[in-house]
Protein backbone atom coordinates (compact mmCIF):
# COMPACT_ATOMS: atom_id res chain seq x y z
CA MET A 1 111.10 118.25 67.04
CA GLU A 2 109.04 121.37 66.43
CA PRO A 3 108.03 122.68 69.89
CA SER A 4 104.30 122.88 69.15
CA LEU A 5 104.28 119.23 68.02
CA ALA A 6 106.01 118.16 71.23
CA VAL A 7 103.43 120.11 73.29
CA GLN A 8 100.58 118.61 71.26
CA ALA A 9 101.82 115.07 71.99
CA ALA A 10 102.23 115.85 75.70
CA LEU A 11 98.76 117.40 75.94
CA ARG A 12 97.10 114.42 74.30
CA ALA A 13 99.01 112.01 76.53
CA ARG A 14 97.93 113.94 79.63
CA LEU A 15 94.28 114.07 78.57
CA VAL A 16 93.97 110.39 77.64
CA ALA A 17 95.66 109.47 80.94
CA SER A 18 93.06 111.43 82.92
CA SER A 19 90.17 109.25 84.08
CA ALA A 20 88.14 112.42 84.74
CA VAL A 21 88.52 113.50 81.11
CA THR A 22 88.00 110.05 79.58
CA ALA A 23 84.90 109.49 81.73
CA ILE A 24 83.30 112.28 79.67
CA ILE A 25 85.18 112.09 76.36
CA PRO A 26 86.52 108.71 75.16
CA ALA A 27 90.29 108.62 74.58
CA THR A 28 89.62 107.70 70.93
CA ALA A 29 87.77 111.02 70.55
CA ILE A 30 90.75 113.13 71.69
CA VAL A 31 92.22 113.78 68.27
CA ASP A 32 94.17 116.05 65.94
CA ARG A 33 92.29 116.36 62.70
CA ASN A 34 90.70 118.82 60.31
CA ALA A 35 86.93 119.07 59.98
CA THR A 36 83.94 119.55 62.21
CA PRO A 37 83.67 116.57 64.53
CA ALA A 38 81.59 113.65 63.34
CA LEU A 39 81.57 112.45 66.94
CA ASP A 40 78.97 113.74 69.38
CA HIS A 41 81.63 114.36 72.00
CA SER A 42 85.26 115.16 71.21
CA ILE A 43 88.36 117.15 72.02
CA VAL A 44 90.14 118.32 68.88
CA ILE A 45 93.72 119.46 69.29
CA GLY A 46 93.54 122.57 67.18
CA GLU A 47 95.70 125.43 66.13
CA GLY A 48 99.23 125.86 67.40
CA GLN A 49 101.86 128.56 67.17
CA THR A 50 105.51 128.70 68.22
CA ILE A 51 107.08 132.03 69.09
CA PRO A 52 110.80 132.47 69.82
CA ASP A 53 111.25 133.47 73.46
CA ASP A 54 113.97 135.58 75.05
CA GLY A 55 117.48 134.30 75.50
CA VAL A 56 120.78 134.64 73.70
CA ALA A 57 121.01 130.86 73.23
CA ARG A 58 117.74 130.89 71.23
CA ASN A 59 116.65 127.70 72.99
CA ARG A 60 113.46 129.07 74.54
CA HIS A 61 110.05 128.96 72.95
CA GLU A 62 106.53 130.05 73.72
CA VAL A 63 103.92 127.66 72.35
CA LEU A 64 100.29 128.66 71.98
CA ALA A 65 97.80 125.83 71.58
CA ASP A 66 94.01 125.62 71.27
CA LEU A 67 91.87 122.70 72.33
CA HIS A 68 88.39 122.55 70.79
CA ILE A 69 85.76 120.83 72.88
CA TRP A 70 82.61 119.63 71.11
CA ARG A 71 79.49 118.27 72.79
CA ARG A 72 76.17 117.34 71.27
CA GLU A 73 73.86 119.30 73.57
CA PRO A 74 71.49 122.26 73.38
CA GLY A 75 73.41 124.34 75.99
CA THR A 76 76.98 124.68 77.22
CA VAL A 77 76.88 122.72 80.49
CA GLY A 78 78.61 119.63 79.11
CA ALA A 79 81.33 121.65 77.38
CA LYS A 80 82.00 123.48 80.63
CA GLN A 81 82.24 120.17 82.49
CA VAL A 82 84.82 118.93 79.97
CA VAL A 83 86.84 122.14 80.34
CA GLY A 84 86.80 121.65 84.13
CA ALA A 85 88.13 118.12 83.73
CA ILE A 86 90.85 119.36 81.36
CA ARG A 87 91.84 122.08 83.86
CA ASN A 88 92.17 119.47 86.60
CA ALA A 89 94.19 117.15 84.34
CA LEU A 90 96.60 119.94 83.42
CA ASN A 91 97.04 120.84 87.10
CA ASP A 92 97.92 117.24 87.97
CA GLY A 93 101.68 117.77 88.18
CA PRO A 94 104.21 119.14 85.70
CA LEU A 95 103.63 118.43 82.02
CA THR A 96 106.33 116.23 80.48
CA VAL A 97 107.31 117.44 77.00
CA ALA A 98 109.94 115.35 75.21
CA GLY A 99 113.14 117.33 74.61
CA TYR A 100 112.03 120.35 76.64
CA HIS A 101 111.74 121.65 80.17
CA VAL A 102 108.32 123.22 80.77
CA ALA A 103 109.01 126.51 82.51
CA ASP A 104 105.32 127.47 82.60
CA LEU A 105 101.97 126.19 81.39
CA ARG A 106 98.83 128.23 81.80
CA ILE A 107 95.32 128.45 80.49
CA ALA A 108 95.18 131.82 78.76
CA SER A 109 91.44 131.81 78.07
CA THR A 110 88.35 129.70 77.55
CA ARG A 111 85.47 130.64 75.26
CA PHE A 112 82.10 128.94 75.04
CA ILE A 113 80.33 129.20 71.69
CA ARG A 114 76.87 128.09 70.66
CA ASP A 115 76.48 126.18 67.41
CA PRO A 116 74.25 128.15 65.00
CA GLY A 117 72.49 124.87 64.13
CA GLY A 118 71.71 124.28 67.79
CA LEU A 119 73.12 120.74 67.88
CA HIS A 120 76.50 121.28 69.51
CA SER A 121 78.23 123.36 72.11
CA HIS A 122 81.80 124.34 71.35
CA ALA A 123 84.47 125.50 73.76
CA ILE A 124 87.93 126.75 72.85
CA LEU A 125 90.54 126.42 75.57
CA SER A 126 93.72 128.39 74.76
CA LEU A 127 97.00 127.44 76.40
CA GLU A 128 100.36 129.15 76.70
CA CYS A 129 103.42 127.02 77.32
CA ARG A 130 106.98 128.29 77.83
CA LEU A 131 109.66 125.76 76.94
CA ILE A 132 113.43 125.51 77.25
CA GLU A 133 115.28 123.00 75.06
CA VAL A 134 117.23 120.37 76.97
CA ALA A 135 120.36 118.67 75.64
């Protein structure tokens, strides 16, 4: 399986299993899709990138992944609350990624963006994940 797809599946599973996240964003609104969200509150599993990592065996990968958080609100308070819940969910033990050992998972950055139309807040949480293939 492509490493970024395996990470995407593991991230969604972790988020929908978190009662703190799903208390704010319904599990059905944690999705991978193209388009601006039609939902008032959602987490969209966004862009991903896989980079070969060091190692002669070529079985290590660095995966970059973005989560887009959308809230219908005039400010950014709700988006920041969702990001806090995601942070807690990701810190709740090691992430299980099928076919890989997760050597490291970290939040690289979080940006909070105001919607020009004033209807939504938008946060982009960027993750870095280092994987080693397992046999």
